[in-house]
Coordinates of C-alpha atoms in Angstrom, one line a residue:
M1 CA 0.3 0.0 0.4
I2 CA 1.3 3.1 -1.2
N3 CA 1.9 5.2 2.6
S4 CA 2.0 9.2 0.8
E5 CA 3.8 10.7 4.3
Q6 CA 6.9 8.5 3.2
V7 CA 6.3 8.9 -1.0
G8 CA 6.6 12.9 0.7
R9 CA 9.6 12.2 2.2
R10 CA 11.3 10.5 0.3
I11 CA 10.4 12.9 -2.6
A12 CA 11.3 16.3 -0.9
I13 CA 14.7 14.3 0.5
L14 CA 15.5 13.6 -2.9
R15 CA 14.6 17.1 -4.9
R16 CA 17.1 18.8 -1.8
E17 CA 19.9 16.2 -2.6
K18 CA 19.7 17.9 -6.1
Q19 CA 19.7 21.0 -5.0
L20 CA 16.4 22.2 -6.3
S21 CA 13.7 24.1 -4.1
Q22 CA 10.6 23.4 -5.6
E23 CA 10.2 26.0 -7.6
Q24 CA 12.7 24.8 -9.2
L25 CA 11.4 20.9 -9.5
A26 CA 7.1 22.3 -10.5
E27 CA 9.1 24.3 -13.7
Q28 CA 10.5 21.5 -14.7
L29 CA 7.5 18.7 -13.9
H30 CA 5.7 21.7 -15.6
V31 CA 3.6 21.9 -11.8
S32 CA 2.7 24.3 -9.4
A33 CA 5.0 24.7 -7.0
Q34 CA 1.7 24.4 -4.4
A35 CA 1.4 21.0 -6.0
V36 CA 5.1 20.0 -4.7
S37 CA 4.2 21.4 -0.7
K38 CA 1.1 18.6 -1.2
W39 CA 3.5 15.7 -2.3
E40 CA 6.1 16.2 0.4
T41 CA 3.7 17.4 2.9
G42 CA 2.3 13.7 2.3
R43 CA -0.9 15.5 1.6
S44 CA -1.6 14.6 -2.1
L45 CA 0.4 12.2 -4.5
P46 CA 1.8 12.8 -8.3
E47 CA -0.5 12.1 -10.8
T48 CA 0.7 9.3 -13.1
S49 CA 1.0 11.8 -16.2
T50 CA 4.0 13.4 -13.3
L51 CA 5.4 9.9 -12.8
P52 CA 7.9 9.1 -15.2
L53 CA 9.8 13.0 -15.5
L54 CA 9.4 12.6 -11.7
S55 CA 11.7 9.2 -11.8
A56 CA 13.5 11.2 -14.5
V57 CA 14.8 14.7 -12.5
L58 CA 15.7 13.1 -9.4
G59 CA 17.4 9.7 -10.4
H60 CA 15.0 7.5 -9.0
S61 CA 12.7 4.4 -10.0
I62 CA 9.2 5.1 -10.1
D63 CA 8.7 2.7 -7.6
S64 CA 11.2 3.7 -5.8
L65 CA 9.5 6.6 -5.1
L66 CA 6.3 4.9 -4.1
L67 CA 7.0 2.0 -2.5
P68 CA 10.4 3.7 -0.6
Q69 CA 12.5 1.6 1.5
E70 CA 13.7 3.0 4.6
L71 CA 17.1 3.1 4.0
A72 CA 17.9 5.3 0.5
V73 CA 20.4 5.3 -2.0
L74 CA 20.2 9.2 -2.4
S75 CA 23.7 9.5 -5.0
A76 CA 26.4 7.2 -5.9
V77 CA 29.2 8.0 -8.3
Y78 CA 31.6 5.8 -9.9
T79 CA 34.7 7.8 -10.7
D80 CA 39.0 7.2 -10.5
G81 CA 39.2 10.4 -9.1
N82 CA 39.6 12.3 -12.7
E83 CA 36.3 11.2 -14.0
Q84 CA 33.0 10.6 -12.6
H85 CA 29.7 9.0 -14.0
D86 CA 26.8 8.9 -11.5
V87 CA 25.3 5.5 -11.5
T88 CA 22.4 6.1 -8.3
H89 CA 20.1 4.7 -10.6
W90 CA 21.8 1.6 -10.5
V91 CA 22.8 1.0 -7.6
N92 CA 19.9 2.2 -5.5
Q93 CA 17.7 -1.0 -7.2
L94 CA 20.1 -3.3 -5.3
V95 CA 18.6 -2.6 -2.5
T96 CA 16.3 -5.2 -0.7
G97 CA 14.6 -5.7 2.1
N98 CA 16.5 -2.0 3.6
T99 CA 19.9 -4.0 3.1
L100 CA 22.4 -3.1 0.2
T101 CA 25.6 -4.8 -0.5
L102 CA 27.4 -4.7 -3.1
S103 CA 31.5 -6.3 -4.4
L104 CA 32.9 -3.7 -6.4
G105 CA 34.4 -5.8 -8.9
D106 CA 35.4 -6.1 -12.8
R107 CA 31.8 -6.8 -13.8
F108 CA 30.2 -3.5 -12.5
F109 CA 30.8 -0.5 -14.4
Q110 CA 32.7 -2.1 -17.3
G111 CA 33.3 0.4 -19.3
L112 CA 32.4 3.3 -18.0
L113 CA 36.6 4.4 -17.4
H114 CA 39.1 3.1 -19.0
S115 CA 41.9 5.1 -16.9
D116 CA 45.4 3.4 -14.9
R117 CA 44.0 5.1 -12.2
A118 CA 42.5 3.4 -9.3
K119 CA 39.2 3.5 -9.3
L120 CA 36.1 3.3 -6.2
L121 CA 32.2 4.1 -5.7
L122 CA 31.6 6.9 -3.5
V123 CA 28.4 6.7 -2.4
K124 CA 25.1 9.2 0.2
Y125 CA 22.4 7.6 2.0
G126 CA 19.6 8.0 4.4
T127 CA 18.2 5.8 7.0
P128 CA 15.6 6.8 9.6
S129 CA 18.5 7.6 11.6
G130 CA 19.9 10.3 9.4
I131 CA 22.6 11.3 6.3
Y132 CA 26.2 9.4 5.6
L133 CA 28.8 9.2 3.4
T134 CA 30.4 6.3 2.5
F135 CA 33.0 4.7 0.1
V136 CA 34.2 1.3 -1.6
P137 CA 37.5 1.1 -4.0
K138 CA 37.5 -1.2 -6.4
G139 CA 38.4 -5.1 -5.6
Q140 CA 36.0 -4.6 -2.3
L141 CA 32.5 -4.9 -0.7
L142 CA 30.6 -2.5 0.7
Q143 CA 27.4 -3.9 2.9
I144 CA 24.5 -0.7 4.7
D145 CA 21.7 -0.9 6.3
L146 CA 19.2 0.3 8.2
H147 CA 21.7 0.7 10.9
S148 CA 24.7 1.7 9.9
Q149 CA 26.0 5.6 10.3
D150 CA 29.6 6.0 8.8
Y151 CA 30.4 9.5 7.7
P152 CA 27.9 12.1 9.2
L153 CA 26.8 14.8 6.5
G154 CA 27.7 18.5 7.2
Q155 CA 31.6 17.3 8.4
S156 CA 31.9 21.7 8.6
G157 CA 35.9 22.6 7.1
L158 CA 38.1 19.8 5.4
T159 CA 38.9 16.1 6.1
I160 CA 40.7 13.2 3.8
V161 CA 39.5 9.7 4.5
H162 CA 41.2 8.0 2.3
A163 CA 44.5 8.5 0.9
A164 CA 46.3 5.6 -1.7
Y165 CA 49.5 5.8 -4.2
G166 CA 49.7 3.9 -6.5
N167 CA 47.3 2.7 -9.7
E168 CA 44.7 -0.1 -10.3
L169 CA 46.8 -2.5 -10.0
S170 CA 47.9 -1.8 -6.6
G171 CA 48.9 0.5 -4.5
R172 CA 49.3 1.7 -1.3
D173 CA 47.5 3.4 1.9
V174 CA 48.7 7.0 2.7
L175 CA 46.9 8.1 4.8
Q176 CA 49.1 9.0 7.3
K177 CA 51.7 11.0 4.9
M178 CA 48.8 13.3 4.4
K179 CA 47.7 13.6 8.5
H180 CA 51.5 14.4 8.6
Y181 CA 51.8 16.9 5.3
A182 CA 48.2 18.9 6.5
Y183 CA 50.4 20.5 9.9
F184 CA 51.8 22.5 6.7
E185 CA 48.5 24.4 5.8
W186 CA 50.1 23.6 1.9
T187 CA 48.0 25.3 -0.1
Q188 CA 49.6 23.6 -3.0
F189 CA 52.0 20.7 -2.9
T190 CA 53.4 18.5 -5.6
V191 CA 53.2 14.3 -5.7
D192 CA 56.9 13.7 -6.2
Q193 CA 59.3 10.8 -4.9
E194 CA 60.2 13.0 -2.1
L195 CA 57.1 12.9 -0.7
F196 CA 55.3 9.9 -1.8
P197 CA 58.2 7.5 -3.0
S198 CA 58.2 4.3 -5.5
T199 CA 58.5 1.0 -4.3
M200 CA 61.1 -0.4 -5.1
G201 CA 60.5 -2.7 -8.7
H202 CA 56.9 -0.4 -9.1
E203 CA 56.2 -0.5 -12.6
G204 CA 53.6 2.1 -14.4
N205 CA 52.1 5.4 -14.0
E206 CA 51.1 6.3 -9.7
Y207 CA 48.7 8.3 -9.1
L208 CA 48.0 9.4 -5.2
L209 CA 43.9 9.0 -5.2
L210 CA 42.6 11.4 -1.9
V211 CA 38.8 10.7 -0.6
Y212 CA 36.9 13.9 1.4
L213 CA 34.5 15.3 3.0
N214 CA 33.0 18.8 3.9
A215 CA 30.1 20.6 4.2
D216 CA 28.9 19.2 0.7
G217 CA 29.7 16.1 0.5
I218 CA 32.5 13.6 -0.3
H219 CA 34.1 13.8 -3.3
A220 CA 37.8 12.1 -4.7
V221 CA 40.0 13.9 -6.7
S222 CA 42.9 11.5 -8.9
C223 CA 46.2 12.9 -8.9
A224 CA 49.7 11.9 -11.2
E225 CA 53.7 12.1 -10.5
G226 CA 54.6 15.8 -11.8
E227 CA 51.4 16.6 -11.2
R228 CA 49.7 19.7 -8.1
I229 CA 46.8 19.1 -5.3
H230 CA 45.7 22.8 -4.5
Y231 CA 44.2 23.6 -2.0
T232 CA 41.2 26.3 -3.0
P233 CA 41.7 29.5 -0.9
D234 CA 38.3 28.4 1.7
R235 CA 40.8 24.7 2.3
A236 CA 36.9 22.7 1.4
R237 CA 37.8 22.0 -2.3
L238 CA 40.3 20.0 -4.5
F239 CA 41.7 19.9 -7.5
A240 CA 44.6 19.2 -9.3
A241 CA 46.9 20.8 -11.9
E242 CA 50.4 20.0 -13.9
S243 CA 53.6 20.3 -11.9
G244 CA 54.3 24.8 -13.1
R245 CA 51.8 24.3 -15.2
R246 CA 50.9 28.2 -16.4
H247 CA 48.8 27.4 -19.0
C248 CA 46.0 25.1 -20.8
I249 CA 44.5 25.6 -23.4
I250 CA 41.9 23.3 -25.2
E251 CA 42.5 23.1 -28.9
K252 CA 40.8 22.9 -32.1
V253 CA 37.3 24.5 -30.6
N254 CA 35.3 26.0 -33.5
R255 CA 35.0 29.5 -34.1
L256 CA 31.8 31.0 -33.1
G257 CA 30.1 34.0 -34.7
F258 CA 27.4 34.9 -36.1
G259 CA 25.5 34.4 -40.2
R260 CA 27.5 30.7 -39.3
G261 CA 23.7 28.9 -37.7
M262 CA 24.1 28.9 -34.4
D263 CA 22.9 32.6 -34.4
C264 CA 21.9 31.9 -31.2
S265 CA 25.1 33.1 -28.9
W266 CA 23.3 30.8 -25.9
A267 CA 22.9 27.9 -27.7
G268 CA 26.0 28.2 -30.0
A269 CA 28.0 28.7 -26.4
L270 CA 26.4 25.7 -25.0
Y271 CA 26.9 23.5 -27.9
T272 CA 30.8 24.7 -28.1
S273 CA 31.0 23.8 -24.5
L274 CA 28.7 20.4 -25.0
S275 CA 31.4 19.0 -27.9
A276 CA 33.9 19.9 -26.0
M277 CA 33.2 17.2 -23.1
G278 CA 31.9 14.5 -25.7
I279 CA 28.5 14.7 -25.6
E280 CA 27.6 14.0 -29.5
T281 CA 24.7 16.6 -30.5
S282 CA 24.1 19.1 -33.1
Y283 CA 23.4 23.6 -32.6
E284 CA 19.9 22.3 -33.2
A285 CA 19.5 19.3 -31.4
V286 CA 20.3 22.0 -28.2
M287 CA 17.5 24.8 -29.4
G288 CA 15.1 22.1 -29.2
V289 CA 15.8 20.4 -26.4
S290 CA 16.0 23.3 -24.5
G291 CA 13.1 25.0 -26.3
A292 CA 14.5 28.2 -27.6
C293 CA 13.8 27.3 -31.0
W294 CA 10.5 28.3 -30.0
R295 CA 11.2 31.6 -28.8
A296 CA 9.7 34.9 -29.9
A297 CA 11.0 38.2 -27.7
F298 CA 10.5 42.0 -27.9
A299 CA 11.8 44.5 -25.8
P300 CA 9.3 47.3 -26.6
V301 CA 12.7 50.1 -25.8
W302 CA 13.8 48.5 -29.3
D303 CA 17.2 46.5 -27.5
Y304 CA 19.4 44.0 -29.0
S305 CA 19.7 42.2 -25.5
A306 CA 15.7 41.0 -26.0
A307 CA 17.8 38.8 -28.8
D308 CA 19.2 37.1 -25.7
A309 CA 18.1 33.5 -25.3
L310 CA 17.2 34.0 -21.4
A311 CA 16.7 37.5 -21.1
A312 CA 13.2 37.2 -21.0
Y313 CA 12.7 33.2 -20.1
D314 CA 15.3 30.9 -19.3
F315 CA 15.8 27.4 -21.6
T316 CA 18.3 26.3 -19.8
P317 CA 16.9 23.1 -16.9
P318 CA 15.2 21.9 -19.5
V319 CA 18.7 21.6 -22.1
I320 CA 20.6 20.2 -18.6
Q321 CA 17.5 17.4 -18.0
A322 CA 18.3 16.2 -21.2
Y323 CA 22.1 15.6 -21.4
G324 CA 21.9 14.2 -18.1
L325 CA 24.1 17.5 -16.8
K326 CA 24.8 19.4 -13.3
A327 CA 25.0 22.7 -14.2
S328 CA 26.2 25.5 -11.5
W329 CA 26.8 29.0 -11.9
A330 CA 28.2 32.3 -10.9
N331 CA 26.9 35.6 -11.2
R332 CA 28.1 39.3 -11.5
L333 CA 30.5 38.8 -8.9
T334 CA 32.9 40.9 -7.1
S335 CA 37.2 41.5 -7.3
E336 CA 37.5 39.6 -4.0
E337 CA 34.6 36.0 -5.8
R338 CA 36.8 36.7 -8.9
K339 CA 39.9 35.4 -7.3
Q340 CA 38.3 32.7 -6.0
E341 CA 36.1 32.0 -9.6
K342 CA 39.1 31.8 -11.6
L343 CA 40.1 28.9 -8.9
T344 CA 37.7 27.4 -10.6
I345 CA 37.8 28.2 -13.9
M346 CA 41.0 27.1 -14.4
E347 CA 39.8 23.2 -12.4
S348 CA 37.4 23.5 -15.0
L349 CA 39.8 24.1 -18.1
H350 CA 41.8 21.2 -16.7
H351 CA 38.5 18.3 -16.9
Q352 CA 38.1 19.3 -20.2
R353 CA 35.3 21.4 -19.9
L354 CA 34.0 25.1 -21.7
P355 CA 32.9 27.7 -19.3
V356 CA 30.6 29.1 -20.7
A357 CA 30.3 32.7 -20.5
L358 CA 28.4 36.1 -21.0
N359 CA 30.1 39.5 -22.1
L360 CA 33.7 38.2 -22.7
R361 CA 34.8 40.5 -26.1
V362 CA 32.9 43.9 -27.1
A363 CA 29.0 43.2 -25.8
P364 CA 27.1 40.8 -24.4
E365 CA 26.5 38.2 -26.2
W366 CA 27.3 34.6 -24.9
G367 CA 30.7 32.7 -25.8
V368 CA 33.2 29.8 -24.2
I369 CA 36.1 30.5 -22.3
T370 CA 39.0 27.8 -23.9
G371 CA 42.2 28.4 -21.3
Y372 CA 44.6 30.3 -19.4
L373 CA 47.5 32.0 -20.3
D374 CA 50.1 33.3 -16.7
N375 CA 48.6 30.8 -13.8
G376 CA 44.9 32.2 -14.9
N377 CA 46.1 36.3 -15.3
T378 CA 44.8 35.7 -18.6
L379 CA 42.2 34.0 -19.7
L380 CA 41.5 33.4 -23.6
C381 CA 38.2 32.3 -25.4
R382 CA 36.0 31.7 -28.6
S383 CA 33.6 35.2 -28.7
Y384 CA 30.7 35.9 -31.5
F385 CA 33.2 38.6 -32.2
D386 CA 36.6 37.2 -33.1
E387 CA 36.0 37.2 -36.5
E388 CA 36.3 40.9 -36.8
T389 CA 39.5 41.2 -35.0
F390 CA 41.3 38.1 -36.4
T391 CA 40.3 39.7 -40.3
E392 CA 41.4 43.2 -39.1
L393 CA 44.7 42.1 -37.9
K394 CA 45.5 38.9 -40.0
D395 CA 48.5 40.7 -41.8
D396 CA 49.8 41.9 -38.6
P397 CA 53.2 40.0 -37.2
E398 CA 52.6 40.7 -33.8
F399 CA 49.0 39.7 -32.9
Q400 CA 50.1 36.2 -35.2
A401 CA 52.4 35.7 -33.2
A402 CA 49.9 35.7 -29.6
M403 CA 47.3 33.5 -32.1
K404 CA 50.5 30.8 -32.0
S405 CA 51.1 31.0 -28.1
S406 CA 47.1 31.4 -27.7
K407 CA 46.5 28.5 -30.2
G408 CA 44.0 31.0 -31.6
Y409 CA 42.0 31.9 -29.0
L410 CA 41.7 36.0 -28.6
Y411 CA 42.0 37.2 -24.9
V412 CA 39.2 37.7 -22.8
D413 CA 38.1 41.8 -22.8
H414 CA 36.1 41.6 -20.3
W415 CA 35.3 39.4 -16.6
P416 CA 32.0 37.6 -17.5
Y417 CA 29.1 38.7 -15.4
K418 CA 27.7 35.4 -15.9
L419 CA 29.5 31.8 -15.9
L420 CA 27.9 28.4 -16.5
Y421 CA 29.5 25.5 -15.9
L422 CA 28.6 22.1 -17.0
E423 CA 29.6 18.6 -15.8
R424 CA 28.5 15.5 -16.2
H425 CA 26.1 13.9 -13.9
G426 CA 23.3 11.4 -14.5
D427 CA 21.3 9.4 -16.9
I428 CA 20.8 11.1 -20.4
P429 CA 17.0 10.3 -20.5
P430 CA 14.8 8.9 -23.8
A431 CA 14.6 11.6 -26.4
L432 CA 11.2 11.1 -26.7
D433 CA 10.9 12.2 -23.4
S434 CA 13.5 15.2 -24.3
L435 CA 11.4 15.6 -26.9
Y436 CA 8.2 16.3 -25.2
A437 CA 9.1 18.2 -22.7
S438 CA 10.9 20.5 -25.4
L439 CA 6.7 21.1 -26.4
R440 CA 5.6 21.9 -23.1
I441 CA 7.8 24.1 -22.9
K442 CA 6.6 25.7 -26.3
L443 CA 3.4 25.9 -25.1
D444 CA 4.6 27.9 -21.5
A445 CA 6.8 30.5 -23.4
M446 CA 4.1 31.8 -26.1
Q447 CA 1.8 32.3 -23.2
A448 CA 4.7 33.6 -20.4
N449 CA 4.5 36.8 -18.9
G450 CA 7.9 37.6 -19.3
Q451 CA 10.9 39.5 -17.1
P452 CA 10.6 43.1 -16.7
G453 CA 11.8 45.5 -19.7
Y454 CA 10.6 42.4 -21.8
H455 CA 7.4 40.8 -23.9
V456 CA 8.1 37.2 -25.4
G457 CA 5.4 35.2 -27.5
Y458 CA 2.8 36.1 -29.3
K459 CA 3.6 39.0 -27.0
A460 CA 6.3 40.2 -28.1
L461 CA 5.4 39.8 -31.7
A462 CA 2.1 42.1 -30.8
S463 CA 4.3 44.3 -29.2
W464 CA 7.0 44.0 -32.4
Q465 CA 4.2 44.5 -34.8
E466 CA 2.5 47.3 -33.3
G467 CA 6.1 49.3 -33.1
L468 CA 6.7 48.7 -36.5
L469 CA 3.7 50.5 -37.6
D470 CA 3.9 53.5 -35.6
E471 CA 4.4 56.1 -38.0
D472 CA 4.3 59.2 -35.9
W473 CA 7.5 57.8 -34.9
Y474 CA 9.5 56.4 -37.8
T475 CA 8.5 60.6 -39.9
A476 CA 9.5 62.3 -36.2
A477 CA 12.8 60.4 -35.6
D478 CA 16.7 61.7 -36.3
A479 CA 18.8 59.5 -39.0
G480 CA 21.3 57.7 -36.1
T481 CA 17.5 56.6 -34.1
F482 CA 16.1 56.1 -36.7
R483 CA 19.3 53.9 -38.0
R484 CA 20.0 52.1 -34.4
R485 CA 16.3 51.2 -34.3
Y486 CA 16.4 49.2 -37.8
S487 CA 19.5 47.4 -36.7
V488 CA 17.9 46.4 -33.7
N489 CA 14.8 45.4 -36.0
H490 CA 17.5 43.0 -37.8
F491 CA 18.8 41.3 -35.4
C492 CA 15.9 40.1 -33.9
M493 CA 15.2 38.9 -37.1
M494 CA 18.1 37.3 -37.7
A495 CA 16.9 35.8 -34.1
L496 CA 13.1 34.4 -34.7
A497 CA 14.3 33.2 -38.3
D498 CA 17.5 31.4 -36.5
A499 CA 15.0 29.4 -33.9
R500 CA 12.3 28.8 -36.3
R501 CA 15.1 27.3 -39.1
S502 CA 16.1 25.3 -35.5
A503 CA 12.9 24.0 -34.4
A504 CA 12.1 22.7 -38.5
V505 CA 15.4 20.8 -37.9
Y506 CA 14.6 19.9 -35.1
L507 CA 11.4 18.2 -35.7
K508 CA 11.7 16.8 -38.5
A509 CA 14.3 14.7 -37.4
S510 CA 12.7 13.7 -34.1
L511 CA 10.0 12.2 -36.3
G512 CA 11.5 8.9 -36.1
L513 CA 10.8 8.5 -32.3
V514 CA 6.9 8.9 -32.5
Q515 CA 5.7 5.7 -32.7
N516 CA 2.6 6.5 -31.9
P517 CA 0.0 6.6 -35.6
S518 CA -1.7 9.5 -34.7
A519 CA 0.8 11.2 -33.2
Y520 CA 3.1 11.0 -35.8
A521 CA 0.9 12.0 -37.7
L522 CA 0.6 15.3 -36.0
M523 CA 4.5 15.0 -36.0
C524 CA 5.0 15.2 -39.3
E525 CA 1.9 17.9 -40.1
M526 CA 4.5 20.3 -37.2
A527 CA 6.6 19.9 -39.4
A528 CA 5.9 21.4 -42.5
N529 CA 3.7 24.2 -40.2
Y530 CA 7.7 25.3 -39.5
E531 CA 9.6 24.2 -43.1
Q532 CA 7.4 27.3 -43.9
M533 CA 7.6 29.6 -41.4
D534 CA 11.7 29.1 -41.6
I535 CA 11.2 29.3 -45.8
L536 CA 8.7 32.3 -44.7
L537 CA 10.9 34.2 -42.2
G538 CA 14.9 32.8 -43.9
S539 CA 13.7 34.6 -47.4
Y540 CA 12.7 38.1 -45.8
Y541 CA 15.8 38.4 -43.5
S542 CA 17.9 37.7 -46.0
S543 CA 16.5 40.3 -48.0
M544 CA 16.9 42.6 -45.5
P545 CA 19.7 45.1 -46.3
L546 CA 22.6 44.8 -43.5
P547 CA 22.6 48.1 -41.1
A548 CA 26.2 49.1 -42.5
V549 CA 24.4 49.7 -45.7
L550 CA 22.2 52.3 -43.8
E551 CA 24.7 54.0 -42.2
A552 CA 26.5 54.7 -44.6
H553 CA 23.3 55.9 -46.8
A554 CA 22.2 58.9 -47.0
S555 CA 19.1 58.4 -46.4
P556 CA 18.1 55.9 -44.1
K557 CA 13.7 56.1 -44.1
Q558 CA 14.1 55.1 -48.1
L559 CA 15.5 52.4 -47.7
W560 CA 13.5 50.9 -44.2
N561 CA 10.2 52.6 -45.8
R562 CA 7.2 52.5 -44.8
E563 CA 5.7 49.9 -47.6
S564 CA 8.8 47.4 -46.2
R565 CA 7.7 48.2 -42.5
R566 CA 4.3 47.0 -42.8
R567 CA 5.3 43.8 -44.8
Q568 CA 7.3 43.1 -42.2
A569 CA 4.9 43.6 -39.6
E570 CA 2.0 41.5 -41.9
L571 CA 4.9 38.7 -41.8
L572 CA 4.9 38.4 -38.1
D573 CA 1.0 38.5 -38.5
T574 CA 1.6 35.5 -39.8
V575 CA 4.2 33.9 -38.1
A576 CA 1.6 34.3 -34.8
G577 CA -1.1 32.9 -36.7
L578 CA 1.2 29.8 -37.6
D579 CA 2.8 29.3 -34.0
Q580 CA -1.3 29.4 -32.3
R581 CA -1.6 25.6 -35.2
G582 CA 2.1 25.0 -34.1
D583 CA 0.4 25.6 -30.1
E584 CA -2.7 23.8 -30.9
L585 CA -0.7 20.5 -32.1
A586 CA 2.0 20.3 -29.2
A587 CA -1.2 19.8 -27.3
A588 CA -2.7 17.3 -29.1
I589 CA 0.9 15.8 -29.0
L590 CA 0.6 15.5 -25.6
E591 CA -2.6 14.1 -25.5
Q592 CA -1.7 11.5 -27.3
A593 CA 1.2 10.8 -24.6
Q594 CA -0.1 11.1 -21.9
A595 CA -3.4 8.7 -23.9
R596 CA -0.7 6.2 -24.2

């Protein structure tokens, strides 16, 4: 029998484990925060149709949510201290009769890690008496039951609980050495023969593997001989870096820029970061699963920022869920906070993860940080404003020499006021679930209120049309103000055309996911609907004069005249009609999905 209070407690614990508020969980599930509150207090149970998505978001099976045992594995991470994989869902299925017994042998998690480093499993588990942390090295037995009380969660500072030197084949305990070295309170140290001498006859690479506790939980870090272990300034975390490594550059990151088929800078930067992590996807897929392909936004004051994918509506949560990622943000940091954040950027780069950042060069658009020089005092990047610099300085010998040392990347000019870090975190949900999530985002985003100063969805299209038809404004405007409005208009049309082109590509690529014949027919119609929109918008946008043409023209009002503005307003009205039909089709597809 399902006990609603037990179910509620389990949902609350798992939500906090994912570091989600009730509002954030509700947003991902497309329910109200009040509904989540009722679940967690045992006043109601989740609807059957919500359970698959709730299971995916929390990383636990539906059975473990509705029929929870008192012992729960809250997180399980298989790691070598350098790379890690979330295996919570799989390990939790091994809990039987409130007992977990696991022998971490060769057959477990086979193929997840291919290094020669020692491997182990980090576990956070909950019992009626509290939440605890433990670990088990590969080749050893893990046993947990209701009486287990390993390391309690929430310890202050940093405590090293396991230290081994060697590799996957052999190693030795060096925990006492680490406790001795802790006396000196080093900010960093090099793993070398002086601190950790090799045994006679040892062959192969050797690594220092540390397992430590802090307020967040249990962690592992591995460092090769000749590399350094660093403490963060607050001494709450450890990370590895090569000894004497004054620079780190991720090579072969493609250039970004408008007009390259990735005109949403947020999605372009995100796609670039995912590709560097080895995640196979496409720009259009990122636009699709995030829901950014459905976006329409407009600032009545006619500002460029309306084209930013996150300015009026946050499309980040669904794309993070779709790719099985963990995301963390750093926004508008003070000068003191930036000193510590620089270490976080460096650590991310050491793990082949490109931070996504806003306002790296020239203007507030998204890009990626690709490396650093001079111990992190100089950051390198790809931004949407690089091409002009490359073109202007292509014959400058000093610039070309600098490009050799930076591997072809430009320097970061501004400290970004938004930073997004990504790392692999959990299982990737089925692509069909991500499609349905995207369609739900569409229905919400086209009707949402937006952020202060912005209109979204149908309100944005209507506000834009109204501005185009305000002939009194165009008559009174001076040449400079007129040119600026046209430039904003051109930029926003670029963003809209790119979004609907991406929607058409994403829908067509997703047709094979839908097996229900009725839903498939609806999907085909929806794909055709957005292909039509793509043709209309693409044709109109390609015929628009570039803003530079108006800048050079003595009479810009002759180029952007009343007739061209009227035609654009009519086009936006047509787009609104096609989008409304898209909403009807999306709602029908989701209804078919619930009925299956």
